[in-house]
Amino acid sequence: MADIIQPYVSTIVDALLGLLVAVLVAAVLTVKQKVEAWLEQRTTAQQRETLHRLAKEAFAFAESIYKDVNGDRKLKAAEGYLLSRLELIGIKLTDAEIRAAVEKAVIEYNAVLKPQEHVVEEKRAQ
């Protein structure tokens, strides 16, 4: 009996996983748009460009230094790095703006690389 049901269960699980990935991608894109709109209202175009570039750099720094750590410690490291770099070039932003920039870098990373990792994992499982 289990042999008969197994293909149907696998098909349903695959469909649910596909739906979950689609919902997560839509949620990430929505959050990304909100973060971009929020930053646009509070900074100049040149500051935003510099901020986004440095936020990506800060995220990469935290990812490489704190590989085995998740959450707040890694976020604080990225925020600290970004704050110190912004101070060097004379850009003053609030803690919320700095956090938003780092969060945007994380969201962009997850939107681009995480779906690719998911596809690779699925191929390995087959």
C-alpha positions as a Python dict, from the first residue, in 0.01 Angstrom:
ca = {
    (1, 'M'): (0, 0, 0),
    (2, 'A'): (283, 236, 87),
    (3, 'D'): (443, 178, -254),
    (4, 'I'): (124, 296, -422),
    (5, 'I'): (90, 609, -210),
    (6, 'Q'): (459, 712, -216),
    (7, 'P'): (458, 870, -567),
    (8, 'Y'): (155, 1081, -477),
    (9, 'V'): (310, 1193, -149),
    (10, 'S'): (633, 1285, -327),
    (11, 'T'): (443, 1486, -589),
    (12, 'I'): (247, 1673, -322),
    (13, 'V'): (561, 1747, -118),
    (14, 'D'): (742, 1873, -430),
    (15, 'A'): (448, 2097, -518),
    (16, 'L'): (433, 2236, -164),
    (17, 'L'): (807, 2306, -164),
    (18, 'G'): (775, 2485, -498),
    (19, 'L'): (490, 2692, -361),
    (20, 'L'): (687, 2774, -47),
    (21, 'V'): (987, 2888, -252),
    (22, 'A'): (761, 3107, -468),
    (23, 'V'): (605, 3266, -159),
    (24, 'L'): (947, 3327, -3),
    (25, 'V'): (1081, 3489, -320),
    (26, 'A'): (774, 3714, -339),
    (27, 'A'): (818, 3809, 27),
    (28, 'V'): (1187, 3888, -24),
    (29, 'L'): (1109, 4108, -323),
    (30, 'T'): (838, 4293, -130),
    (31, 'V'): (1071, 4359, 163),
    (32, 'K'): (1347, 4468, -76),
    (33, 'Q'): (1114, 4723, -239),
    (34, 'K'): (1010, 4861, 100),
    (35, 'V'): (1371, 4894, 215),
    (36, 'E'): (1466, 5071, -108),
    (37, 'A'): (1174, 5313, -78),
    (38, 'W'): (1260, 5384, 285),
    (39, 'L'): (1625, 5453, 202),
    (40, 'E'): (1535, 5671, -98),
    (41, 'Q'): (1339, 5907, 123),
    (42, 'R'): (1626, 5956, 364),
    (43, 'T'): (1943, 5982, 151),
    (44, 'T'): (2079, 6142, -165),
    (45, 'A'): (2144, 5933, -476),
    (46, 'Q'): (2522, 5939, -431),
    (47, 'Q'): (2490, 5849, -62),
    (48, 'R'): (2258, 5559, -150),
    (49, 'E'): (2501, 5425, -409),
    (50, 'T'): (2790, 5447, -163),
    (51, 'L'): (2576, 5306, 117),
    (52, 'H'): (2464, 5005, -88),
    (53, 'R'): (2817, 4931, -205),
    (54, 'L'): (2955, 4954, 149),
    (55, 'A'): (2663, 4755, 292),
    (56, 'K'): (2741, 4469, 52),
    (57, 'E'): (3104, 4493, 156),
    (58, 'A'): (3003, 4489, 525),
    (59, 'F'): (2782, 4187, 469),
    (60, 'A'): (3064, 4003, 289),
    (61, 'F'): (3299, 4094, 576),
    (62, 'A'): (3061, 3956, 839),
    (63, 'E'): (2990, 3643, 632),
    (64, 'S'): (3359, 3564, 594),
    (65, 'I'): (3467, 3647, 950),
    (66, 'Y'): (3167, 3491, 1127),
    (67, 'K'): (3104, 3188, 902),
    (68, 'D'): (2978, 2965, 1182),
    (69, 'V'): (2776, 3234, 1361),
    (70, 'N'): (2421, 3335, 1277),
    (71, 'G'): (2197, 3616, 1383),
    (72, 'D'): (2267, 3919, 1592),
    (73, 'R'): (2643, 3887, 1629),
    (74, 'K'): (2696, 3872, 1254),
    (75, 'L'): (2450, 4160, 1198),
    (76, 'K'): (2625, 4375, 1460),
    (77, 'A'): (2964, 4305, 1299),
    (78, 'A'): (2833, 4414, 959),
    (79, 'E'): (2669, 4725, 1106),
    (80, 'G'): (2990, 4816, 1292),
    (81, 'Y'): (3199, 4775, 980),
    (82, 'L'): (2957, 4983, 775),
    (83, 'L'): (2939, 5257, 1039),
    (84, 'S'): (3317, 5287, 1057),
    (85, 'R'): (3348, 5304, 677),
    (86, 'L'): (3072, 5568, 652),
    (87, 'E'): (3236, 5778, 923),
    (88, 'L'): (3563, 5772, 728),
    (89, 'I'): (3396, 5929, 426),
    (90, 'G'): (3180, 6168, 625),
    (91, 'I'): (2834, 6016, 576),
    (92, 'K'): (2623, 6028, 889),
    (93, 'L'): (2323, 5799, 908),
    (94, 'T'): (2105, 5672, 1189),
    (95, 'D'): (2137, 5322, 1330),
    (96, 'A'): (1808, 5231, 1161),
    (97, 'E'): (1937, 5345, 820),
    (98, 'I'): (2259, 5148, 865),
    (99, 'R'): (2066, 4839, 969),
    (100, 'A'): (1829, 4878, 673),
    (101, 'A'): (2124, 4895, 433),
    (102, 'V'): (2277, 4578, 578),
    (103, 'E'): (1940, 4401, 574),
    (104, 'K'): (1899, 4499, 208),
    (105, 'A'): (2240, 4349, 127),
    (106, 'V'): (2134, 4027, 303),
    (107, 'I'): (1803, 4019, 117),
    (108, 'E'): (1976, 4069, -218),
    (109, 'Y'): (2225, 3794, -135),
    (110, 'N'): (1946, 3556, -36),
    (111, 'A'): (1737, 3642, -342),
    (112, 'V'): (2022, 3570, -580),
    (113, 'L'): (2226, 3293, -422),
    (114, 'K'): (1985, 3099, -201),
    (115, 'P'): (1754, 2989, -486),
    (116, 'Q'): (2062, 2874, -677),
    (117, 'E'): (2177, 2673, -374),
    (118, 'H'): (1829, 2518, -350),
    (119, 'V'): (1848, 2401, -712),
    (120, 'V'): (2193, 2250, -655),
    (121, 'E'): (2067, 2068, -343),
    (122, 'E'): (1769, 1930, -537),
    (123, 'K'): (1999, 1798, -810),
    (124, 'R'): (2220, 1631, -550),
    (125, 'A'): (1916, 1465, -392),
    (126, 'Q'): (1814, 1314, -726),
}
